[in-house]
PDB file of C-alpha atoms in Angstrom:
ATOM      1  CA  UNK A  31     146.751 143.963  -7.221  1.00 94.00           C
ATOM      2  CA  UNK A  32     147.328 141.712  -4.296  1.00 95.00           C
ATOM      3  CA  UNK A  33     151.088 141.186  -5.145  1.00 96.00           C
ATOM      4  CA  UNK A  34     151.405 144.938  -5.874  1.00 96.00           C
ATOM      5  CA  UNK A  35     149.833 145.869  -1.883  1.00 97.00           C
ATOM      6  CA  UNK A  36     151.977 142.856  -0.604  1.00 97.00           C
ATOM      7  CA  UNK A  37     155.316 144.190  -1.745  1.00 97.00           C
ATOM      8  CA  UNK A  38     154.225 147.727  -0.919  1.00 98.00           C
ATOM      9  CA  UNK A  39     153.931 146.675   2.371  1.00 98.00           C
ATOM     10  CA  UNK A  40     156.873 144.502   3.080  1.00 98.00           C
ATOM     11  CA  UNK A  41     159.242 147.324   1.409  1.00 98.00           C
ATOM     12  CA  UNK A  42     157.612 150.386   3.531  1.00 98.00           C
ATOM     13  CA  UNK A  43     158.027 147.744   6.720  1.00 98.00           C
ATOM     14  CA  UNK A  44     154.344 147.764   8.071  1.00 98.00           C
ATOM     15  CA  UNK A  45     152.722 145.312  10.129  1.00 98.00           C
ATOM     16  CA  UNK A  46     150.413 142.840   8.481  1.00 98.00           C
ATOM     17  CA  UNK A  47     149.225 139.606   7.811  1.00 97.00           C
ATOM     18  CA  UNK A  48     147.418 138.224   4.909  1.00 97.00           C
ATOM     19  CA  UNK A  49     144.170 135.814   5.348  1.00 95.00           C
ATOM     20  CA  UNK A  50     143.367 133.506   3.025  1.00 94.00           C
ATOM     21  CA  UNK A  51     139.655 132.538   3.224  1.00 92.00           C
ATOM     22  CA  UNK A  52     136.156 132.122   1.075  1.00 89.00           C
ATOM     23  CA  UNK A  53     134.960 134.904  -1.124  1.00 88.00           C
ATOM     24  CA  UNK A  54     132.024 136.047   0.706  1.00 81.00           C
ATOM     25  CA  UNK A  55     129.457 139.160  -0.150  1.00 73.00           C
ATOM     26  CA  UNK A  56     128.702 140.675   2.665  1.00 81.00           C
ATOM     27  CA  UNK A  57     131.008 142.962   5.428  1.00 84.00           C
ATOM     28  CA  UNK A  58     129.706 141.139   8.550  1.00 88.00           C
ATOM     29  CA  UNK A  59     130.350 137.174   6.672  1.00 89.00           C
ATOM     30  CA  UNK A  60     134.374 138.783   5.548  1.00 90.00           C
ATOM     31  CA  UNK A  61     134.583 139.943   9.273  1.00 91.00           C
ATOM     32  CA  UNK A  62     133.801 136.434  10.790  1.00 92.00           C
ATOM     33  CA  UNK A  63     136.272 134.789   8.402  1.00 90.00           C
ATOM     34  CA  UNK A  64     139.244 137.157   9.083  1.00 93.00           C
ATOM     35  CA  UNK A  65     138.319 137.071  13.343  1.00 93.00           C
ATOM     36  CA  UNK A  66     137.730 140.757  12.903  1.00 95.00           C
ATOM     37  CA  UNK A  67     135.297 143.235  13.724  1.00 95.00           C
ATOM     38  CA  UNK A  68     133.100 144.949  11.090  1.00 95.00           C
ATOM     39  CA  UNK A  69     134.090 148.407  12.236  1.00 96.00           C
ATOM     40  CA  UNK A  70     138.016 147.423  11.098  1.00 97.00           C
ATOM     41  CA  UNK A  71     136.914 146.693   7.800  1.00 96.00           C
ATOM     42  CA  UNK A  72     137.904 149.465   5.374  1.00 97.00           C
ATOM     43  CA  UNK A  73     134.889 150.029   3.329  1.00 95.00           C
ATOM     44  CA  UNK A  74     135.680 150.932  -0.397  1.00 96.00           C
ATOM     45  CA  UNK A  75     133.482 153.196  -2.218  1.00 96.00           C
ATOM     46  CA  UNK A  76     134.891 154.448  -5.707  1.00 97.00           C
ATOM     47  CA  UNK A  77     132.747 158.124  -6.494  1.00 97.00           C
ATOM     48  CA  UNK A  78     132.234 160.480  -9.267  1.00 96.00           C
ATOM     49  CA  UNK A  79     132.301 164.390  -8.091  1.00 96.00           C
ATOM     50  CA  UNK A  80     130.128 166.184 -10.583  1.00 93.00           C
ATOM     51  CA  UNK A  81     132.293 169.501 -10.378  1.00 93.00           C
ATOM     52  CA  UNK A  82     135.898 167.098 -10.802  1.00 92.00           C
ATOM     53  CA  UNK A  83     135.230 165.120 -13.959  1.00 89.00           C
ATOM     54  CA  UNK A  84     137.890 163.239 -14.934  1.00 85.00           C
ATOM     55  CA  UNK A  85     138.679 162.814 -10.923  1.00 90.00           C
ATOM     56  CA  UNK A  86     137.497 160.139  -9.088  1.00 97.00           C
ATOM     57  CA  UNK A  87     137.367 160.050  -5.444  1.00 98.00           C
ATOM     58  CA  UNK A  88     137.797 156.240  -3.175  1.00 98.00           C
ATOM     59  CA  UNK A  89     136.002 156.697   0.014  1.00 98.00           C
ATOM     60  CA  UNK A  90     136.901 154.656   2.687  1.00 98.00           C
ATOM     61  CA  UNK A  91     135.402 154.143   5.478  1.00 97.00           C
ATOM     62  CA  UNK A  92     134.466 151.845   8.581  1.00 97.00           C
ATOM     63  CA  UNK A  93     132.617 148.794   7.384  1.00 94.00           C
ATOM     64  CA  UNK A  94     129.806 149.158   9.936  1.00 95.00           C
ATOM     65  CA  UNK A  95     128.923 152.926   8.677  1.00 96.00           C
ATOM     66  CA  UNK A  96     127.256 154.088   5.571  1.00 96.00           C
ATOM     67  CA  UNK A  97     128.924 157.355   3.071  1.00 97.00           C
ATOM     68  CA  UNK A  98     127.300 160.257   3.117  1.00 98.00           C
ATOM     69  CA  UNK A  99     128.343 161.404  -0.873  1.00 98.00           C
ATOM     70  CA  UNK A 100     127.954 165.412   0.168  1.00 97.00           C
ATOM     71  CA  UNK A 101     131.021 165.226   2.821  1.00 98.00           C
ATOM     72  CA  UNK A 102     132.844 162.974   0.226  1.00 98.00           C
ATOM     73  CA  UNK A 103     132.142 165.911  -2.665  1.00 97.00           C
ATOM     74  CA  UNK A 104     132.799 168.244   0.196  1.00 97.00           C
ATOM     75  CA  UNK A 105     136.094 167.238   1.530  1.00 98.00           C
ATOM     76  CA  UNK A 106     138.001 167.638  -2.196  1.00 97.00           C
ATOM     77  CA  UNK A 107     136.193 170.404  -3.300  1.00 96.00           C
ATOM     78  CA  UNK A 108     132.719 169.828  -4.833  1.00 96.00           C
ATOM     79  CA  UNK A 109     129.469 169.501  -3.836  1.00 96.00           C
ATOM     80  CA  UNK A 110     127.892 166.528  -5.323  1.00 96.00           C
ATOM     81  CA  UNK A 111     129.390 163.088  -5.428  1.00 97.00           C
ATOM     82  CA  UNK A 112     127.946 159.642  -6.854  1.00 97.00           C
ATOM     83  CA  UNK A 113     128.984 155.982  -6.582  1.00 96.00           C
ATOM     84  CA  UNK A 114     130.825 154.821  -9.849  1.00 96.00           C
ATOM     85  CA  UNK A 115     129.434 152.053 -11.505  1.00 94.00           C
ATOM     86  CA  UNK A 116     130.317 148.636 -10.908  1.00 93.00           C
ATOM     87  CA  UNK A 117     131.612 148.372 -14.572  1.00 95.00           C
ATOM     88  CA  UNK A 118     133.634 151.777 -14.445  1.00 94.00           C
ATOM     89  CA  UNK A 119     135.250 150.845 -10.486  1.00 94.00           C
ATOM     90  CA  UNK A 120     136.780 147.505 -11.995  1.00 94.00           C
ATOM     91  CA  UNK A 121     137.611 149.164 -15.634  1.00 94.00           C
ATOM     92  CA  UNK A 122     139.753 152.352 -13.346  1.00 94.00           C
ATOM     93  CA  UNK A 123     141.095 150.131 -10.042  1.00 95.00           C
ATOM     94  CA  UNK A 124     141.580 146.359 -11.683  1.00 93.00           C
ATOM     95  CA  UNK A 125     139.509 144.923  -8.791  1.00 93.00           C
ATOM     96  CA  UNK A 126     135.896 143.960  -8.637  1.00 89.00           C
ATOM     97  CA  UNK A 127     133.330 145.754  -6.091  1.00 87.00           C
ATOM     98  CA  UNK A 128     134.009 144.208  -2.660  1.00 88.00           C
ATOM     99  CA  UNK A 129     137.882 143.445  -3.617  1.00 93.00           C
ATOM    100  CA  UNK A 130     138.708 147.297  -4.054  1.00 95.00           C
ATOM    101  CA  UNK A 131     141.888 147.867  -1.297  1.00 97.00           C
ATOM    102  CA  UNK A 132     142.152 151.318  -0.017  1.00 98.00           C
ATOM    103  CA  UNK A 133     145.160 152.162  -1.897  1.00 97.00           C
ATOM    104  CA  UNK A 134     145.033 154.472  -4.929  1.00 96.00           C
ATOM    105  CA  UNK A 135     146.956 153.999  -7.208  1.00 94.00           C
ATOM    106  CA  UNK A 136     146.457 156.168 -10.020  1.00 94.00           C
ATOM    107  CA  UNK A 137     146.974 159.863  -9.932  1.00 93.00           C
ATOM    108  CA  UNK A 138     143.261 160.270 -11.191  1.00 94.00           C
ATOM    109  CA  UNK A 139     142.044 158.863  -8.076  1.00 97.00           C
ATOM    110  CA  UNK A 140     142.153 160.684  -5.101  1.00 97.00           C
ATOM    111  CA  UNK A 141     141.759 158.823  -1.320  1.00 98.00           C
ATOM    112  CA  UNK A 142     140.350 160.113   1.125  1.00 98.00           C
ATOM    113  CA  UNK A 143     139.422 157.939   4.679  1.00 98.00           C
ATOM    114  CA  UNK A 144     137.544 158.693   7.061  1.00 98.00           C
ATOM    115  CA  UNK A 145     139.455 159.210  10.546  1.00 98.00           C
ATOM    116  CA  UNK A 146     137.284 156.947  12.340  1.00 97.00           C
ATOM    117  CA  UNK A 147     138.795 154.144  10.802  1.00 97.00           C
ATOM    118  CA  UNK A 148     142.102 154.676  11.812  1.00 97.00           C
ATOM    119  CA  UNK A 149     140.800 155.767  15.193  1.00 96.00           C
ATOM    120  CA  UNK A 150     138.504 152.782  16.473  1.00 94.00           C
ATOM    121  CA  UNK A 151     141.076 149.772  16.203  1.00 95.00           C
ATOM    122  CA  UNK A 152     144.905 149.454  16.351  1.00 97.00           C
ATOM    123  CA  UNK A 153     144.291 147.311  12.887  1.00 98.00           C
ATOM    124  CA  UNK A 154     141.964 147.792   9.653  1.00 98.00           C
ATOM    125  CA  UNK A 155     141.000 144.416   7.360  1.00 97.00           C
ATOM    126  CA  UNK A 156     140.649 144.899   3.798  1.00 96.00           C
ATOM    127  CA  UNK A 157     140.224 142.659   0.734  1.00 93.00           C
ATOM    128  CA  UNK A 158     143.592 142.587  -1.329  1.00 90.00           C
ATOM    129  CA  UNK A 159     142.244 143.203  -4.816  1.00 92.00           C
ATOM    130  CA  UNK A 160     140.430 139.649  -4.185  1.00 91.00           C
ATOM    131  CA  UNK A 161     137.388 139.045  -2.583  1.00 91.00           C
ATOM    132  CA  UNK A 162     139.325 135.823  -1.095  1.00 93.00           C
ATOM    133  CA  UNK A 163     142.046 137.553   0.550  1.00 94.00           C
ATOM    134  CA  UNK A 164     142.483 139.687   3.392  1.00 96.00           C
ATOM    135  CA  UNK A 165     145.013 141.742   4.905  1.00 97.00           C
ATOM    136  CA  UNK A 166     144.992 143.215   8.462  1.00 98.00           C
ATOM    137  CA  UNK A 167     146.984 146.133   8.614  1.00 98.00           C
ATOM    138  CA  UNK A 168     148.094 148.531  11.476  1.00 98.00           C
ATOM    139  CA  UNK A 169     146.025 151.236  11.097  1.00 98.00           C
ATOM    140  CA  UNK A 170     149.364 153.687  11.786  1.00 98.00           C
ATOM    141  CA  UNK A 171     151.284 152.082   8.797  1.00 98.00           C
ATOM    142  CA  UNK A 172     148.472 152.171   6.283  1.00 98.00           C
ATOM    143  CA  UNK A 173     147.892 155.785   7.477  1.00 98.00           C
ATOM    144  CA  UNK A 174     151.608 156.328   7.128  1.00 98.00           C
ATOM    145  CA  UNK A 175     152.029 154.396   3.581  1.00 98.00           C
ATOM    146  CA  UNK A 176     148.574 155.185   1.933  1.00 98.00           C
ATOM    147  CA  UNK A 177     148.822 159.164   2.891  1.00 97.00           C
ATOM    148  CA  UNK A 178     144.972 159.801   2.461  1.00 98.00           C
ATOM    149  CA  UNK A 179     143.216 163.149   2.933  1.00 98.00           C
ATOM    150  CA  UNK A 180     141.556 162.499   6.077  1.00 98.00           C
ATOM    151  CA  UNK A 181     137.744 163.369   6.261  1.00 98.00           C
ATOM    152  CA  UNK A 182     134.559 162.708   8.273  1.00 98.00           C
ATOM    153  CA  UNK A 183     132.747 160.982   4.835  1.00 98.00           C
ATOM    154  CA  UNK A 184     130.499 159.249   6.877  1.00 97.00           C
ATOM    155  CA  UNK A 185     126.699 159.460   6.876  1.00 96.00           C
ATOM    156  CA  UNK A 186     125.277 161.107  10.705  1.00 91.00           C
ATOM    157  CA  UNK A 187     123.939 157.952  12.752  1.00 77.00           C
TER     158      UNK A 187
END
C-alpha cells in the first residue's frame, strides 16, 4: 500500500514527505514522532451503512475529533452507519487498523472527509498502509488527488 500512495503521489506531483518512525498506538504518540499536530492527522474509520450493503464508507477525519456514524450514514445516503470490524477493514483495504491511508481504492469503498481537515492546517499526516510510516501531505493535493465527498462526519463538541 505504501509503494502504491508513494507513486500516486510523485506521478499526480503533490507535495509530501514520508517519515519513517516507531509503530506507535495512539494519535497523540504518531503526532509527536512525525513533529505534527494531532488535528493534521487524518483519522481513518472504515463503516458499514445499514441501507448500502455491499458499500462501505472510509471516514476521515481530524485526529483530535471523534465520528459521529449518523452524519457519516447521512452524507451518502443512509441513516445508520457502524464501524467495520477490525478483521473485515484489513480483509477490504490491505492495511491494519491505525495504518488505513485515506485513499480508497476500491470502487466499493466510498471516501468521504470531513472539511475540517483540509481546513485547519496547510498539511495532513497519515500512516502509509504501515503503522511505521508517515506521510505529510498538502492538504490541497490530497484534496485534489483523493477527490472525496466532503462532509461534516464529525461528532458536535
Amino acid at each position: 500500500m505504501f509503494e502504491r500512495i508513494d507513486i500516486l503521489l510523485r506521478e499526480s506531483g503533490a507535495r509530501y514527505r514520508v517519515i519513517r518512525h516507531p509503530a506507535e498506538g495512539s494519535s497523540e504518540r504518531v503526532a509527536q514522532v512525525r513533529g505534527t499536530q494531532v488535528s493534521q492527522g487524518a483519522k481513518a474509520m472504515l463503516c458499514r451503512v445499514k441501507e448500502l450493503p455491499g458499500q462501505l464508507v472510509l471516514a476521515i477525519l481530524p485526529g483530535d475529533r471523534k465520528v459521529d456514524f449518523r452524519k457519516v450514514a447521512q452524507a451518502v445516503g443512509g441513516k445508520k452507519a457502524s464501524l467495520a470490524s477490525p478483521e473485515e477493514a484489513t480483509a477490504r483495504t490491505g492495511c491494519a487498523i491505525g495504518a488505513i491511508p485515506p485513499f480508497s481504492f476500491s470502487s466499493d469503498i466510498r471516501l468521504v472527509v470531513d472539511p475540517q481537515l483540509l481546513s485547519r492546517h496547510e498539511e495532513i499526516a497519515f500512516n502509509a498502509g504501515r503503522l511505521d510510516t508517515s506521510i505529510v501531505l498538502d492538504a490541497a493535493d490530497y484534496a485534489r488527488i483523493a477527490a472525496p465527498l466532503l462532509a461534516d462526519i464529525t461528532a458536535d463538541e
